[in-house]
Amino acid sequence: MQMQDIPSGLPFMKMHGLGNDFVVIDSRGRGAVTTAALAQAIGDRHRGVGFDQLAEILDGVGTDICLDFWNSDGSRAGACGNATRCVAAHVMAETGRDRLTIRTVRGVLEARSVAGVTWVNMGPPQLDWNEVPLARAMEVTGLPLPGAPTAVGMGNPHCVFVVPDAEAVALTEDGPRVETDPLFPEKTNVEYVEVRNRSEVRMRVWERGTGVTLACGSGACATVVATALRGLTERQVKMELDGGWLELDWREDGVWMGGPVAHVFDGHFSASFLALVEG
């Protein structure tokens, strides 16, 4: 769909999971409208709406719905766990269902509503170097970087550092340096995790293409995989992020993640805003 074909007054929703915030555009019955330029314009927190990621809902292909994800710099994101949970909660409330299948670049994900909590199975972790991906063949644990982090793919690349104090990490300095390290040909999300005990951790995150965020769902999934692989935690943990708490459960069928979501407001992009994007 071309920009001139987008209807004036394009509707959207603003949602968040633990302060990890999203613009959601529902394009079911119409086809995708998001472009890199539109994502950048909407993602500008001064001249647009602002978001950590943009999620576009599309008609399902053998599933209930499809989802596409965009970063605020206009790049595509392969996965976004908290946005998936937000959209799943919205569609389940809309349809009265408690289960949903969602097709993403990552694959087909399953969402469930359990006792008022929205859960999503983000799929099995990718633990081969070429799946993450890394620039060359190596073990994904003990990467040749200071701190010997662990690489985990969750539909997007993650680099997880275990640190003694997550609050002391200089996210805005260390995050972009690791994100753009040549070891990661598609760049990487960067997580810093403090292990409190075998069932509770504290994590902070720098997201590829976005920067510091209050939470990152796929990053939370990657973190529990990394700490469990290293024998530091069980496969089921509670995780404190800057924006609140998530529950993670690495099962045989994938990494399940549950936590709160919020629908903040609905709005419409004006014809004049869209015309500026078309430029």
mmCIF file of C-alpha atoms in Angstrom:
data_model
loop_
_atom_site.group_PDB
_atom_site.id
_atom_site.type_symbol
_atom_site.label_atom_id
_atom_site.label_comp_id
_atom_site.label_asym_id
_atom_site.label_seq_id
_atom_site.Cartn_x
_atom_site.Cartn_y
_atom_site.Cartn_z
ATOM 1 C CA MET A 1 0.000 0.000 0.000
ATOM 2 C CA GLN A 2 1.348 3.437 -0.939
ATOM 3 C CA MET A 3 1.333 6.375 1.470
ATOM 4 C CA GLN A 4 -1.294 8.171 -0.616
ATOM 5 C CA ASP A 5 -3.605 5.173 -0.154
ATOM 6 C CA ILE A 6 -3.567 5.406 3.643
ATOM 7 C CA PRO A 7 -6.916 6.754 4.862
ATOM 8 C CA SER A 8 -6.829 10.166 6.507
ATOM 9 C CA GLY A 9 -7.398 9.900 10.220
ATOM 10 C CA LEU A 10 -5.468 6.594 10.390
ATOM 11 C CA PRO A 11 -6.417 5.078 13.773
ATOM 12 C CA PHE A 12 -3.932 3.670 16.264
ATOM 13 C CA MET A 13 -3.692 2.469 19.859
ATOM 14 C CA LYS A 14 -1.039 3.317 22.426
ATOM 15 C CA MET A 15 -0.226 0.350 24.679
ATOM 16 C CA HIS A 16 2.534 -0.725 27.018
ATOM 17 C CA GLY A 17 3.825 -3.700 28.948
ATOM 18 C CA LEU A 18 5.809 -2.602 32.027
ATOM 19 C CA GLY A 19 6.450 0.787 30.415
ATOM 20 C CA ASN A 20 7.802 -0.859 27.250
ATOM 21 C CA ASP A 21 5.553 1.250 25.014
ATOM 22 C CA PHE A 22 4.037 0.642 21.605
ATOM 23 C CA VAL A 23 1.987 2.205 18.883
ATOM 24 C CA VAL A 24 -0.355 -0.447 17.460
ATOM 25 C CA ILE A 25 -1.923 -0.047 14.017
ATOM 26 C CA ASP A 26 -4.725 -2.453 13.137
ATOM 27 C CA SER A 27 -4.544 -3.164 9.400
ATOM 28 C CA ARG A 28 -6.758 -6.240 9.301
ATOM 29 C CA GLY A 29 -8.920 -6.211 6.181
ATOM 30 C CA ARG A 30 -6.730 -3.554 4.557
ATOM 31 C CA GLY A 31 -3.116 -4.639 4.215
ATOM 32 C CA ALA A 32 0.075 -3.241 5.688
ATOM 33 C CA VAL A 33 0.580 0.527 5.715
ATOM 34 C CA THR A 34 3.762 0.921 7.739
ATOM 35 C CA THR A 35 6.951 2.020 5.999
ATOM 36 C CA ALA A 36 10.343 2.914 7.416
ATOM 37 C CA ALA A 37 9.528 6.616 6.977
ATOM 38 C CA LEU A 38 6.164 6.285 8.725
ATOM 39 C CA ALA A 39 7.701 4.319 11.612
ATOM 40 C CA GLN A 40 10.387 6.988 12.056
ATOM 41 C CA ALA A 41 7.833 9.812 11.992
ATOM 42 C CA ILE A 42 5.489 8.152 14.488
ATOM 43 C CA GLY A 43 8.426 7.108 16.684
ATOM 44 C CA ASP A 44 9.628 10.708 17.116
ATOM 45 C CA ARG A 45 8.586 11.545 20.695
ATOM 46 C CA HIS A 46 8.582 15.284 19.903
ATOM 47 C CA ARG A 47 6.911 15.418 16.474
ATOM 48 C CA GLY A 48 5.044 12.110 16.446
ATOM 49 C CA VAL A 49 3.701 9.867 19.202
ATOM 50 C CA GLY A 50 6.813 8.011 20.314
ATOM 51 C CA PHE A 51 7.259 4.321 20.995
ATOM 52 C CA ASP A 52 9.815 1.644 21.748
ATOM 53 C CA GLN A 53 8.340 -0.462 18.925
ATOM 54 C CA LEU A 54 5.467 -0.176 16.477
ATOM 55 C CA ALA A 55 3.273 -3.253 15.959
ATOM 56 C CA GLU A 56 1.007 -3.653 12.945
ATOM 57 C CA ILE A 57 -1.815 -6.215 13.110
ATOM 58 C CA LEU A 58 -2.516 -7.995 9.840
ATOM 59 C CA ASP A 59 -4.942 -10.692 8.750
ATOM 60 C CA GLY A 60 -3.897 -14.157 9.843
ATOM 61 C CA VAL A 61 -2.199 -16.590 7.484
ATOM 62 C CA GLY A 62 -3.223 -19.937 8.922
ATOM 63 C CA THR A 63 -3.330 -18.179 12.287
ATOM 64 C CA ASP A 64 -5.692 -15.811 14.088
ATOM 65 C CA ILE A 65 -3.565 -12.756 13.241
ATOM 66 C CA CYS A 66 -0.155 -11.751 11.892
ATOM 67 C CA LEU A 67 2.123 -9.140 13.475
ATOM 68 C CA ASP A 68 4.890 -6.973 12.014
ATOM 69 C CA PHE A 69 7.269 -4.991 14.239
ATOM 70 C CA TRP A 70 9.241 -1.788 13.624
ATOM 71 C CA ASN A 71 11.845 0.078 15.674
ATOM 72 C CA SER A 72 11.742 3.841 16.127
ATOM 73 C CA ASP A 73 14.713 4.287 13.771
ATOM 74 C CA GLY A 74 12.666 2.771 10.932
ATOM 75 C CA SER A 75 14.332 -0.650 11.012
ATOM 76 C CA ARG A 76 12.368 -3.887 11.241
ATOM 77 C CA ALA A 77 12.262 -5.962 14.428
ATOM 78 C CA GLY A 78 11.895 -9.719 14.172
ATOM 79 C CA ALA A 79 10.269 -10.162 17.571
ATOM 80 C CA CYS A 80 8.764 -8.088 20.354
ATOM 81 C CA GLY A 81 7.437 -10.026 23.318
ATOM 82 C CA ASN A 82 5.665 -7.298 25.253
ATOM 83 C CA ALA A 83 4.030 -5.884 22.110
ATOM 84 C CA THR A 84 2.862 -9.400 21.255
ATOM 85 C CA ARG A 85 1.308 -9.706 24.711
ATOM 86 C CA CYS A 86 -0.362 -6.294 24.387
ATOM 87 C CA VAL A 87 -1.891 -7.110 21.017
ATOM 88 C CA ALA A 88 -2.896 -10.585 22.177
ATOM 89 C CA ALA A 89 -4.695 -9.130 25.213
ATOM 90 C CA HIS A 90 -6.534 -6.674 22.947
ATOM 91 C CA VAL A 91 -7.630 -9.309 20.414
ATOM 92 C CA MET A 92 -8.614 -11.828 23.094
ATOM 93 C CA ALA A 93 -10.746 -9.189 24.817
ATOM 94 C CA GLU A 94 -12.252 -8.248 21.452
ATOM 95 C CA THR A 95 -13.134 -11.853 20.583
ATOM 96 C CA GLY A 96 -13.879 -13.240 24.050
ATOM 97 C CA ARG A 97 -11.247 -15.930 23.617
ATOM 98 C CA ASP A 98 -8.495 -17.024 25.996
ATOM 99 C CA ARG A 99 -6.107 -18.446 23.373
ATOM 100 C CA LEU A 100 -4.682 -17.006 20.185
ATOM 101 C CA THR A 101 -2.203 -17.952 17.453
ATOM 102 C CA ILE A 102 -0.008 -15.194 16.027
ATOM 103 C CA ARG A 103 2.267 -15.374 12.975
ATOM 104 C CA THR A 104 5.441 -13.251 13.175
ATOM 105 C CA VAL A 105 8.815 -13.300 11.440
ATOM 106 C CA ARG A 106 9.865 -15.406 14.433
ATOM 107 C CA GLY A 107 7.261 -18.042 13.565
ATOM 108 C CA VAL A 108 3.832 -18.948 14.925
ATOM 109 C CA LEU A 109 3.441 -17.917 18.569
ATOM 110 C CA GLU A 110 0.720 -18.915 21.001
ATOM 111 C CA ALA A 111 -0.830 -16.501 23.503
ATOM 112 C CA ARG A 112 -3.020 -17.362 26.480
ATOM 113 C CA SER A 113 -4.935 -15.489 29.138
ATOM 114 C CA VAL A 114 -4.524 -17.204 32.516
ATOM 115 C CA ALA A 115 -6.187 -15.745 35.609
ATOM 116 C CA GLY A 116 -6.106 -12.270 34.061
ATOM 117 C CA VAL A 117 -2.430 -12.481 33.043
ATOM 118 C CA THR A 118 -1.472 -12.463 29.367
ATOM 119 C CA TRP A 119 1.162 -15.056 28.453
ATOM 120 C CA VAL A 120 2.927 -15.651 25.158
ATOM 121 C CA ASN A 121 5.166 -18.490 24.062
ATOM 122 C CA MET A 122 8.080 -16.792 22.304
ATOM 123 C CA GLY A 123 9.308 -20.103 20.901
ATOM 124 C CA PRO A 124 12.476 -22.118 21.520
ATOM 125 C CA PRO A 125 15.717 -20.153 21.814
ATOM 126 C CA GLN A 126 18.142 -20.134 18.893
ATOM 127 C CA LEU A 127 21.478 -21.346 20.228
ATOM 128 C CA ASP A 128 23.570 -21.992 17.113
ATOM 129 C CA TRP A 129 25.987 -19.203 16.214
ATOM 130 C CA ASN A 130 24.504 -18.757 12.723
ATOM 131 C CA GLU A 131 20.945 -18.546 14.070
ATOM 132 C CA VAL A 132 21.630 -15.744 16.595
ATOM 133 C CA PRO A 133 23.382 -14.640 14.287
ATOM 134 C CA LEU A 134 27.080 -14.167 15.104
ATOM 135 C CA ALA A 135 29.765 -13.181 12.626
ATOM 136 C CA ARG A 136 31.648 -16.490 12.805
ATOM 137 C CA ALA A 137 31.418 -19.971 14.262
ATOM 138 C CA MET A 138 31.763 -20.130 18.066
ATOM 139 C CA GLU A 139 30.009 -21.303 21.182
ATOM 140 C CA VAL A 140 27.227 -18.924 22.211
ATOM 141 C CA THR A 141 28.288 -19.056 25.865
ATOM 142 C CA GLY A 142 31.441 -17.194 26.844
ATOM 143 C CA LEU A 143 31.635 -14.848 23.852
ATOM 144 C CA PRO A 144 35.061 -13.220 23.225
ATOM 145 C CA LEU A 145 33.996 -9.903 24.755
ATOM 146 C CA PRO A 146 34.826 -8.433 28.167
ATOM 147 C CA GLY A 147 32.546 -10.137 30.664
ATOM 148 C CA ALA A 148 32.190 -13.300 28.504
ATOM 149 C CA PRO A 149 28.475 -12.790 27.756
ATOM 150 C CA THR A 150 26.030 -15.307 26.256
ATOM 151 C CA ALA A 151 24.368 -14.892 22.859
ATOM 152 C CA VAL A 152 20.769 -16.039 22.432
ATOM 153 C CA GLY A 153 18.467 -15.668 19.443
ATOM 154 C CA MET A 154 14.753 -15.131 20.122
ATOM 155 C CA GLY A 155 13.808 -14.081 16.600
ATOM 156 C CA ASN A 156 16.205 -11.202 17.166
ATOM 157 C CA PRO A 157 19.772 -11.300 18.551
ATOM 158 C CA HIS A 158 20.562 -10.829 22.247
ATOM 159 C CA CYS A 159 23.799 -10.526 24.184
ATOM 160 C CA VAL A 160 23.383 -11.240 27.912
ATOM 161 C CA PHE A 161 25.937 -10.136 30.519
ATOM 162 C CA VAL A 162 25.842 -11.404 34.105
ATOM 163 C CA VAL A 163 26.856 -8.548 36.410
ATOM 164 C CA PRO A 164 27.133 -8.134 40.197
ATOM 165 C CA ASP A 165 24.969 -4.982 40.243
ATOM 166 C CA ALA A 166 22.545 -4.177 37.436
ATOM 167 C CA GLU A 167 21.959 -0.668 38.791
ATOM 168 C CA ALA A 168 25.637 0.205 38.354
ATOM 169 C CA VAL A 169 25.729 -0.578 34.618
ATOM 170 C CA ALA A 170 26.326 2.423 32.335
ATOM 171 C CA LEU A 171 23.602 1.442 29.877
ATOM 172 C CA THR A 172 23.911 4.442 27.576
ATOM 173 C CA GLU A 173 27.672 3.884 27.237
ATOM 174 C CA ASP A 174 28.028 0.109 27.214
ATOM 175 C CA GLY A 175 24.786 -0.712 25.367
ATOM 176 C CA PRO A 176 25.510 1.006 22.029
ATOM 177 C CA ARG A 177 29.116 -0.195 22.051
ATOM 178 C CA VAL A 178 28.027 -3.835 22.321
ATOM 179 C CA GLU A 179 25.053 -3.358 19.961
ATOM 180 C CA THR A 180 27.359 -2.370 17.118
ATOM 181 C CA ASP A 181 30.242 -4.772 17.841
ATOM 182 C CA PRO A 182 31.402 -6.552 14.653
ATOM 183 C CA LEU A 183 30.610 -9.868 16.339
ATOM 184 C CA PHE A 184 26.921 -9.146 15.612
ATOM 185 C CA PRO A 185 26.312 -8.693 11.855
ATOM 186 C CA GLU A 186 22.684 -7.624 12.460
ATOM 187 C CA LYS A 187 23.567 -5.686 15.628
ATOM 188 C CA THR A 188 22.176 -6.928 18.940
ATOM 189 C CA ASN A 189 20.002 -6.202 21.931
ATOM 190 C CA VAL A 190 22.067 -6.016 25.119
ATOM 191 C CA GLU A 191 20.938 -7.273 28.546
ATOM 192 C CA TYR A 192 22.626 -6.932 31.925
ATOM 193 C CA VAL A 193 21.359 -9.349 34.564
ATOM 194 C CA GLU A 194 21.992 -9.530 38.286
ATOM 195 C CA VAL A 195 21.186 -12.975 39.726
ATOM 196 C CA ARG A 196 19.604 -12.570 43.164
ATOM 197 C CA ASN A 197 18.896 -16.260 43.658
ATOM 198 C CA ARG A 198 17.989 -19.270 41.544
ATOM 199 C CA SER A 199 14.429 -18.062 40.992
ATOM 200 C CA GLU A 200 14.761 -14.262 40.901
ATOM 201 C CA VAL A 201 16.850 -11.903 38.779
ATOM 202 C CA ARG A 202 17.137 -8.188 38.002
ATOM 203 C CA MET A 203 17.626 -7.191 34.360
ATOM 204 C CA ARG A 204 18.221 -3.946 32.471
ATOM 205 C CA VAL A 205 18.285 -3.584 28.706
ATOM 206 C CA TRP A 206 19.550 -1.604 25.734
ATOM 207 C CA GLU A 207 17.424 -2.381 22.663
ATOM 208 C CA ARG A 208 18.821 -2.496 19.147
ATOM 209 C CA GLY A 209 17.445 0.383 17.097
ATOM 210 C CA THR A 210 15.753 2.024 20.100
ATOM 211 C CA GLY A 211 18.043 2.478 23.108
ATOM 212 C CA VAL A 212 17.264 2.138 26.811
ATOM 213 C CA THR A 213 13.768 0.778 27.460
ATOM 214 C CA LEU A 214 11.915 0.015 30.675
ATOM 215 C CA ALA A 215 11.407 -3.612 29.640
ATOM 216 C CA CYS A 216 12.062 -5.988 26.750
ATOM 217 C CA GLY A 217 10.078 -9.192 26.429
ATOM 218 C CA SER A 218 12.323 -11.062 24.005
ATOM 219 C CA GLY A 219 15.286 -9.842 26.073
ATOM 220 C CA ALA A 220 13.694 -11.238 29.223
ATOM 221 C CA CYS A 221 13.289 -14.597 27.463
ATOM 222 C CA ALA A 222 16.905 -14.535 26.271
ATOM 223 C CA THR A 223 18.058 -13.691 29.782
ATOM 224 C CA VAL A 224 16.405 -16.672 31.475
ATOM 225 C CA VAL A 225 17.861 -18.939 28.786
ATOM 226 C CA ALA A 226 21.350 -17.485 29.338
ATOM 227 C CA THR A 227 21.280 -17.782 33.131
ATOM 228 C CA ALA A 228 19.811 -21.290 33.018
ATOM 229 C CA LEU A 229 22.418 -22.422 30.478
ATOM 230 C CA ARG A 230 25.142 -21.200 32.815
ATOM 231 C CA GLY A 231 23.578 -23.025 35.759
ATOM 232 C CA LEU A 232 22.882 -19.807 37.659
ATOM 233 C CA THR A 233 19.077 -20.092 37.792
ATOM 234 C CA GLU A 234 16.252 -22.511 37.270
ATOM 235 C CA ARG A 235 14.345 -22.361 33.980
ATOM 236 C CA GLN A 236 11.419 -20.663 35.753
ATOM 237 C CA VAL A 237 12.184 -17.247 37.255
ATOM 238 C CA LYS A 238 10.663 -13.957 38.294
ATOM 239 C CA MET A 239 12.401 -10.993 36.707
ATOM 240 C CA GLU A 240 12.467 -7.364 37.813
ATOM 241 C CA LEU A 241 12.971 -4.883 34.985
ATOM 242 C CA ASP A 242 13.052 -1.085 35.170
ATOM 243 C CA GLY A 243 9.300 -1.027 34.451
ATOM 244 C CA GLY A 244 8.119 -3.881 36.681
ATOM 245 C CA TRP A 245 7.988 -7.664 36.936
ATOM 246 C CA LEU A 246 7.670 -10.498 34.423
ATOM 247 C CA GLU A 247 7.402 -14.243 34.906
ATOM 248 C CA LEU A 248 9.486 -16.477 32.638
ATOM 249 C CA ASP A 249 9.202 -20.209 32.118
ATOM 250 C CA TRP A 250 11.546 -21.985 29.673
ATOM 251 C CA ARG A 251 9.582 -25.117 28.778
ATOM 252 C CA GLU A 252 10.073 -27.843 26.189
ATOM 253 C CA ASP A 253 7.866 -25.987 23.680
ATOM 254 C CA GLY A 254 9.540 -22.605 24.111
ATOM 255 C CA VAL A 255 10.034 -19.701 26.490
ATOM 256 C CA TRP A 256 6.743 -18.523 28.014
ATOM 257 C CA MET A 257 6.465 -14.982 29.351
ATOM 258 C CA GLY A 258 3.640 -13.502 31.425
ATOM 259 C CA GLY A 259 2.941 -10.107 32.953
ATOM 260 C CA PRO A 260 0.707 -7.035 32.917
ATOM 261 C CA VAL A 261 -0.323 -5.034 29.847
ATOM 262 C CA ALA A 262 -2.093 -1.689 29.489
ATOM 263 C CA HIS A 263 -4.196 -0.054 26.762
ATOM 264 C CA VAL A 264 -3.485 3.652 27.321
ATOM 265 C CA PHE A 265 -5.472 5.492 24.651
ATOM 266 C CA ASP A 266 -6.774 5.464 21.086
ATOM 267 C CA GLY A 267 -5.974 8.150 18.534
ATOM 268 C CA HIS A 268 -5.897 9.078 14.847
ATOM 269 C CA PHE A 269 -3.030 10.317 12.706
ATOM 270 C CA SER A 270 -4.155 13.430 10.869
ATOM 271 C CA ALA A 271 -4.079 13.830 7.106
ATOM 272 C CA SER A 272 -1.542 16.657 7.502
ATOM 273 C CA PHE A 273 0.809 14.440 9.537
ATOM 274 C CA LEU A 274 0.630 11.678 6.952
ATOM 275 C CA ALA A 275 1.185 14.174 4.142
ATOM 276 C CA LEU A 276 4.388 15.339 5.809
ATOM 277 C CA VAL A 277 5.593 11.733 5.980
ATOM 278 C CA GLU A 278 4.854 11.290 2.280
ATOM 279 C CA GLY A 279 6.762 14.516 1.790
#
